[in-house]
CSV table of N, CA and C in Angstrom, one decimal:
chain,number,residue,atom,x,y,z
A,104,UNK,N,0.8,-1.2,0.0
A,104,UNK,CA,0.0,0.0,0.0
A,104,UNK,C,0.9,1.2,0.0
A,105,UNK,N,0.8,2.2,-0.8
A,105,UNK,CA,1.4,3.6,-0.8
A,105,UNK,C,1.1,4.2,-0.1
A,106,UNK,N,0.0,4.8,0.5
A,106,UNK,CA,-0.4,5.2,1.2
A,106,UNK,C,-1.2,4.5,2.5
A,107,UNK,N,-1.4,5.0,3.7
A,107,UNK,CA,-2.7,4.7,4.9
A,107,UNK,C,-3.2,6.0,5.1
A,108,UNK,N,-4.6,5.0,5.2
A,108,UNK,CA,-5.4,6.6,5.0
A,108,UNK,C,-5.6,6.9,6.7
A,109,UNK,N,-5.6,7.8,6.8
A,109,UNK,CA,-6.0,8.9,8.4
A,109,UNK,C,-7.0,8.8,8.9
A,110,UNK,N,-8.1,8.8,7.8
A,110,UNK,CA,-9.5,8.4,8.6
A,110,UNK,C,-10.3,7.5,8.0
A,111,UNK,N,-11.3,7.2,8.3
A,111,UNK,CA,-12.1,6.2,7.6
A,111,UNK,C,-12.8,6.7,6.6
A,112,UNK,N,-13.5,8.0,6.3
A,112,UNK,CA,-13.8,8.5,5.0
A,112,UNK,C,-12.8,8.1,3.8
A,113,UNK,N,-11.3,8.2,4.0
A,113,UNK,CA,-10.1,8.3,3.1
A,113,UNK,C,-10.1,7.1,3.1
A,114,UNK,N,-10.2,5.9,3.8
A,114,UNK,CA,-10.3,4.8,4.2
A,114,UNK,C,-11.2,4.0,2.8
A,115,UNK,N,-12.4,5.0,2.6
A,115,UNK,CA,-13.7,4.0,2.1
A,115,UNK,C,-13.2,4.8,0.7
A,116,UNK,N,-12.6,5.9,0.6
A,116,UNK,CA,-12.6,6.5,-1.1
A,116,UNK,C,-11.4,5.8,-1.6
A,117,UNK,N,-10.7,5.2,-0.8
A,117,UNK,CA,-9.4,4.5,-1.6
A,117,UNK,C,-9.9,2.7,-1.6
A,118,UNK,N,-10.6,2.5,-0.8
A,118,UNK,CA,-11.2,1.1,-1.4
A,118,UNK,C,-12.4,1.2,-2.5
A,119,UNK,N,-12.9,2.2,-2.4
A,119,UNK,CA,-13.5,2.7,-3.8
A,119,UNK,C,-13.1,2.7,-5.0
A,120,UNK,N,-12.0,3.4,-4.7
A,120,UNK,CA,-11.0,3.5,-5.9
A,120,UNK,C,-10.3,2.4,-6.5
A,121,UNK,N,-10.0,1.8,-5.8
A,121,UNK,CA,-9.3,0.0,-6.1
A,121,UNK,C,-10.4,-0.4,-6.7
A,122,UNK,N,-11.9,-0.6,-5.9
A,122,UNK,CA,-12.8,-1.1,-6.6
A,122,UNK,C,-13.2,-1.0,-8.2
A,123,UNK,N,-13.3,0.1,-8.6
A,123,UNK,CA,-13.5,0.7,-9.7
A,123,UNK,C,-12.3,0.3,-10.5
A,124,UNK,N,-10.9,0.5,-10.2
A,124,UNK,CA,-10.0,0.0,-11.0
A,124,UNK,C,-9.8,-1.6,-11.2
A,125,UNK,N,-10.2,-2.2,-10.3
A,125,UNK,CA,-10.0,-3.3,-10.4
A,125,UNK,C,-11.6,-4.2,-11.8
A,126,UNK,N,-12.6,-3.4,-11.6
A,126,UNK,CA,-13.7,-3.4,-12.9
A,126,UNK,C,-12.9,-2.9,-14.0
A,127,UNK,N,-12.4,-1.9,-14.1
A,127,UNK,CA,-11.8,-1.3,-15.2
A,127,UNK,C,-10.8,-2.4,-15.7
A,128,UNK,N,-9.7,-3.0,-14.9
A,128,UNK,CA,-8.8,-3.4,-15.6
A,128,UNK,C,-9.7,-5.4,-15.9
A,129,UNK,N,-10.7,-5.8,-15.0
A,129,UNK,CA,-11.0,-7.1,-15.3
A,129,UNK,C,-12.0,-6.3,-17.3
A,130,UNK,N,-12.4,-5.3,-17.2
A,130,UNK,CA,-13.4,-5.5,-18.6
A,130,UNK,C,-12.6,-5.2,-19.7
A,131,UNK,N,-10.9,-4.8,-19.4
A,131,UNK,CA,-9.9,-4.7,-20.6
A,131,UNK,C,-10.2,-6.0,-20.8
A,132,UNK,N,-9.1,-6.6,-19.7
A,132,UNK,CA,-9.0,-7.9,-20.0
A,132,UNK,C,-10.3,-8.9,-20.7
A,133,UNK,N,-11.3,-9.2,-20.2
A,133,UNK,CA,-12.6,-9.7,-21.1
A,133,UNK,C,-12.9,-9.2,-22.2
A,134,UNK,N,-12.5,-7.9,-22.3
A,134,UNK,CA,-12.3,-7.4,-24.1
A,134,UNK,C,-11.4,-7.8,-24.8
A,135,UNK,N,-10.6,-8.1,-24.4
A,135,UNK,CA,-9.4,-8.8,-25.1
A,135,UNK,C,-9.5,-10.0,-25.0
A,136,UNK,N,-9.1,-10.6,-24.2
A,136,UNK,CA,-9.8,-12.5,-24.5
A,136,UNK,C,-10.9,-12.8,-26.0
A,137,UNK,N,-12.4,-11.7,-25.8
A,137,UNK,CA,-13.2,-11.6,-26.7
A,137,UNK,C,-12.4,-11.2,-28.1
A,138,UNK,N,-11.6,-10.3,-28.4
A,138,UNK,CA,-11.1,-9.8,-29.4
A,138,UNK,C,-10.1,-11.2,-30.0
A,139,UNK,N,-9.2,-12.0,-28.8
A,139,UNK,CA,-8.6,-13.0,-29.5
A,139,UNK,C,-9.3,-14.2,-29.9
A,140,UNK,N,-10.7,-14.3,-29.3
A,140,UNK,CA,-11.3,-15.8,-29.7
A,140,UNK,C,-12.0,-15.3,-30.7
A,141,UNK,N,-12.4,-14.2,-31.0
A,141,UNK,CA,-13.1,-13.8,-32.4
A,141,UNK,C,-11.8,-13.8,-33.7
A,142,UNK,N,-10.6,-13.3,-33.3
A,142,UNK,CA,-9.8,-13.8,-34.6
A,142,UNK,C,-9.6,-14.7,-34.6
A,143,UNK,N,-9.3,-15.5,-33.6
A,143,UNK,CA,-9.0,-16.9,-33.5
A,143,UNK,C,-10.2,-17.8,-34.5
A,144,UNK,N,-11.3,-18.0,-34.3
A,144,UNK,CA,-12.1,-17.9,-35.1
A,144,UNK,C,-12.1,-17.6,-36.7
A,145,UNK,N,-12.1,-16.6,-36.9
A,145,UNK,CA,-11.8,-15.6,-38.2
A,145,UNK,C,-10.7,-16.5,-39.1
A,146,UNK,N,-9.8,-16.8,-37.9
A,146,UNK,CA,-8.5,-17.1,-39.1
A,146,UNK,C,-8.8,-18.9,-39.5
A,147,UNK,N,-9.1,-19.1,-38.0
A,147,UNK,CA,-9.8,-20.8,-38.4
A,147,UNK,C,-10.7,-21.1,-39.3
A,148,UNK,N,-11.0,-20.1,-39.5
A,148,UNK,CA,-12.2,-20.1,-40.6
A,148,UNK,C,-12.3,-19.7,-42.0
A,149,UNK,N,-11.0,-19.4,-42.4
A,149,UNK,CA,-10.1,-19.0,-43.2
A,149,UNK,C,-9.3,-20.2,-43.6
A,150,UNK,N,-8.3,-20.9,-42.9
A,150,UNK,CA,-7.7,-21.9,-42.8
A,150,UNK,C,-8.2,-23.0,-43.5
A,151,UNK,N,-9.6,-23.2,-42.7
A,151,UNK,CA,-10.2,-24.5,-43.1
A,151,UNK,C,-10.9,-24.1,-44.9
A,152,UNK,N,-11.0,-23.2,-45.2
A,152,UNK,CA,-11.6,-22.7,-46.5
A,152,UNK,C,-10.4,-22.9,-47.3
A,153,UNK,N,-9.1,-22.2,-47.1
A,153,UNK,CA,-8.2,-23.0,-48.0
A,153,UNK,C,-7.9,-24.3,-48.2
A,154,UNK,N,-8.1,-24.7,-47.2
A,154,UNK,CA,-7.4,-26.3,-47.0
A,154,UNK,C,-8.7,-27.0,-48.2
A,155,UNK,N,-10.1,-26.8,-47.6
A,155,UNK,CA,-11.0,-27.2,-48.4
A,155,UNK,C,-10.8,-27.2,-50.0
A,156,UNK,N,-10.6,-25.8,-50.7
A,156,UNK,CA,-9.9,-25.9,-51.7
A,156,UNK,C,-8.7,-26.5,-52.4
A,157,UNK,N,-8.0,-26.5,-51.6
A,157,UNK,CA,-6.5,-27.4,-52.0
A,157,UNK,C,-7.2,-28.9,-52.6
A,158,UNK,N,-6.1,-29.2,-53.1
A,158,UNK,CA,-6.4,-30.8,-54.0
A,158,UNK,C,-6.2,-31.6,-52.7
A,159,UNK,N,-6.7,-33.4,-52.1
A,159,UNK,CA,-6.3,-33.7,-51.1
A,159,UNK,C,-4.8,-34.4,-51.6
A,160,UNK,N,-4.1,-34.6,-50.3
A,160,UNK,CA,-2.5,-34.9,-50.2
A,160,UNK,C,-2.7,-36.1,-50.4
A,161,UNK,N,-2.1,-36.7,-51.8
A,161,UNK,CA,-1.4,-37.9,-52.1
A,161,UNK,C,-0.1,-38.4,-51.5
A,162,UNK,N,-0.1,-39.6,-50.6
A,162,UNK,CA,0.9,-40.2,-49.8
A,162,UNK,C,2.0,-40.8,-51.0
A,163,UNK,N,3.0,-40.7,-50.4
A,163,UNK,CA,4.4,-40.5,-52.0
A,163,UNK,C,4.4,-42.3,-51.8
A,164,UNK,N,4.7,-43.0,-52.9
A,164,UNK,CA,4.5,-44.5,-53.1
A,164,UNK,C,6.1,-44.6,-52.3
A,165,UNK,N,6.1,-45.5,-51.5
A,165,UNK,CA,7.4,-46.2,-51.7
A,165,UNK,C,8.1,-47.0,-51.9
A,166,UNK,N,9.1,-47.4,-52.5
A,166,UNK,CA,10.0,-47.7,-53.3
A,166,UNK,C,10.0,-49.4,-53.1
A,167,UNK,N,10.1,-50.0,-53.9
A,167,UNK,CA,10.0,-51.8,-53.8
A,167,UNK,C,10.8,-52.4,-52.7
A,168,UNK,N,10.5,-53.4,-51.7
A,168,UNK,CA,10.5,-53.5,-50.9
A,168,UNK,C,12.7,-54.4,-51.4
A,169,UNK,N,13.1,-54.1,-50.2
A,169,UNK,CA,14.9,-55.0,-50.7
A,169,UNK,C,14.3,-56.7,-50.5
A,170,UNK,N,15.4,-57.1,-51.4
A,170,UNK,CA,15.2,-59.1,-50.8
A,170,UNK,C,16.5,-58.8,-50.8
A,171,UNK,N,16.7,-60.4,-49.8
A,171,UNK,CA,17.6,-60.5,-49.5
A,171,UNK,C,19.1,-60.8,-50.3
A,172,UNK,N,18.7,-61.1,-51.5
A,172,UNK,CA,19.7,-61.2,-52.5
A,172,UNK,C,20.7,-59.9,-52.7
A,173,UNK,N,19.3,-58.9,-52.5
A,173,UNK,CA,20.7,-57.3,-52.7
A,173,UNK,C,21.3,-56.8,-51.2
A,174,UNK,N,21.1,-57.8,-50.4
A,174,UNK,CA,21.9,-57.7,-48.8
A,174,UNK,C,23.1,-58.3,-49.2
A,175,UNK,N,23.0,-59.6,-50.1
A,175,UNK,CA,24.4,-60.3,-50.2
A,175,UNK,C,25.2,-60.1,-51.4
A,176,UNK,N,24.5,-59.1,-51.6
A,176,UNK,CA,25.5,-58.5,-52.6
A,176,UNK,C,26.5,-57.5,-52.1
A,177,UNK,N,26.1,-57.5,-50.9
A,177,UNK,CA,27.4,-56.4,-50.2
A,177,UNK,C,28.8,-56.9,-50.0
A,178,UNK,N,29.8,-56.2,-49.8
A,178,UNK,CA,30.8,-57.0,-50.0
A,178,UNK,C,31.3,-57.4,-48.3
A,179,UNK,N,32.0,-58.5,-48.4
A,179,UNK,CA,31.6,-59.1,-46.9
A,179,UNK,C,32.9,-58.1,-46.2
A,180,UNK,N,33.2,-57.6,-45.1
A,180,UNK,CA,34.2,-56.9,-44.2
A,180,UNK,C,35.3,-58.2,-44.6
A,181,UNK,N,36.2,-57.4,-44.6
A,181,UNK,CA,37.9,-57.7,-44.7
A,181,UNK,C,38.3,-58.4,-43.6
A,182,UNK,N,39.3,-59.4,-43.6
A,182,UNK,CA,39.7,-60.2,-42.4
A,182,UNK,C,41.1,-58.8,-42.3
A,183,UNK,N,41.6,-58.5,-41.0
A,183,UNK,CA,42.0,-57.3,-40.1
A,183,UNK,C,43.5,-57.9,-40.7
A,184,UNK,N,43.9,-59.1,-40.6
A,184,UNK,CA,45.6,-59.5,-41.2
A,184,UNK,C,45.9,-58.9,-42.7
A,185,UNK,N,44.4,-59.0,-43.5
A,185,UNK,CA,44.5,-58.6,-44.8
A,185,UNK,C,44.9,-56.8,-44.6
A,186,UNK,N,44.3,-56.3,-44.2
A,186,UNK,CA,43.9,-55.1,-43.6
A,186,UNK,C,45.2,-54.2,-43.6
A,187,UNK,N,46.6,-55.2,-42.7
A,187,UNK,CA,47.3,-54.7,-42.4
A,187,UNK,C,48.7,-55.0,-43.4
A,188,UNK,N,47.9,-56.1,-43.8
A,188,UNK,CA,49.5,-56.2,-44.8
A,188,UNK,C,49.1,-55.1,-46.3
A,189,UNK,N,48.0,-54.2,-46.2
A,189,UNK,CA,47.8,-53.9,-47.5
A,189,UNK,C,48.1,-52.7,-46.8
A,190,UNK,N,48.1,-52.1,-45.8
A,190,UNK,CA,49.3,-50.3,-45.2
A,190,UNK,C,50.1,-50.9,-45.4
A,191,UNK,N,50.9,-52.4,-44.9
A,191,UNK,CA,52.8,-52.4,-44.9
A,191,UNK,C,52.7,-51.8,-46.5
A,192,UNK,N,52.3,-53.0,-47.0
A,192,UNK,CA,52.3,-52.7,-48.6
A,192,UNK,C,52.3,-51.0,-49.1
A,193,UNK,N,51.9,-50.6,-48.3
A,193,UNK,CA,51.4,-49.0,-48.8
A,193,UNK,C,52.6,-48.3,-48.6
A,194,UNK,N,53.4,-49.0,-47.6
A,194,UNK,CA,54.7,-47.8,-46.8
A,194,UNK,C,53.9,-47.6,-45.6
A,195,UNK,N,53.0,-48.3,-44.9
A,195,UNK,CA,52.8,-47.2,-43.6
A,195,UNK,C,53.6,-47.9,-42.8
A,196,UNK,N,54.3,-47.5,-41.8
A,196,UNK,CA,54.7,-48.5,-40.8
A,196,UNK,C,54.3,-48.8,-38.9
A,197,UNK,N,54.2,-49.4,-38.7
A,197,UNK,CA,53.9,-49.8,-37.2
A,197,UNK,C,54.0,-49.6,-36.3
């Protein structure tokens, strides 16, 4: 509280005064709530009109399923002895 009032008259005009501001600031607020569910609305209703028009969405085909033949066609991992005589081979050394 900024102030205390002196007497009880000053008493009843400053809870008056809270009173009245406290209406004032709850019927901003309910004007605004009202203002965003009415666009809110507006635009959803907008939204749904384009979407309506749009062609509907075709799911993209996918691609033939693998068999297992083109799994073994991979080339199998290298045994690690191979591995290392093909650096000596290279010049790397150990």
């Amino acid at each position: 509280m900024a102030t205390n009032p002196k007497s009880p008259a000053e008493a009843q005009a400053l809870k008056a005064r809270r009173d009245a501001d406290g209406k004032k600031a709850m019927a901003e607020y309910e004007a605004s709530a009202e203002a965003t569910r009415a666009k809110t609305e507006r635009l959803r209703a907008l939204r749904m009109a384009r979407d309506a028009a749009l062609p509907p969405v075709v799911a993209p085909v996918k691609g033939a399923k693998k068999t297992k033949s083109a799994k073994a066609k991979k080339e199998a991992p290298g045994k690690l002895s191979d591995w290392i005589k093909n650096q000596e081979d290279s010049g790397r050394n150990f």
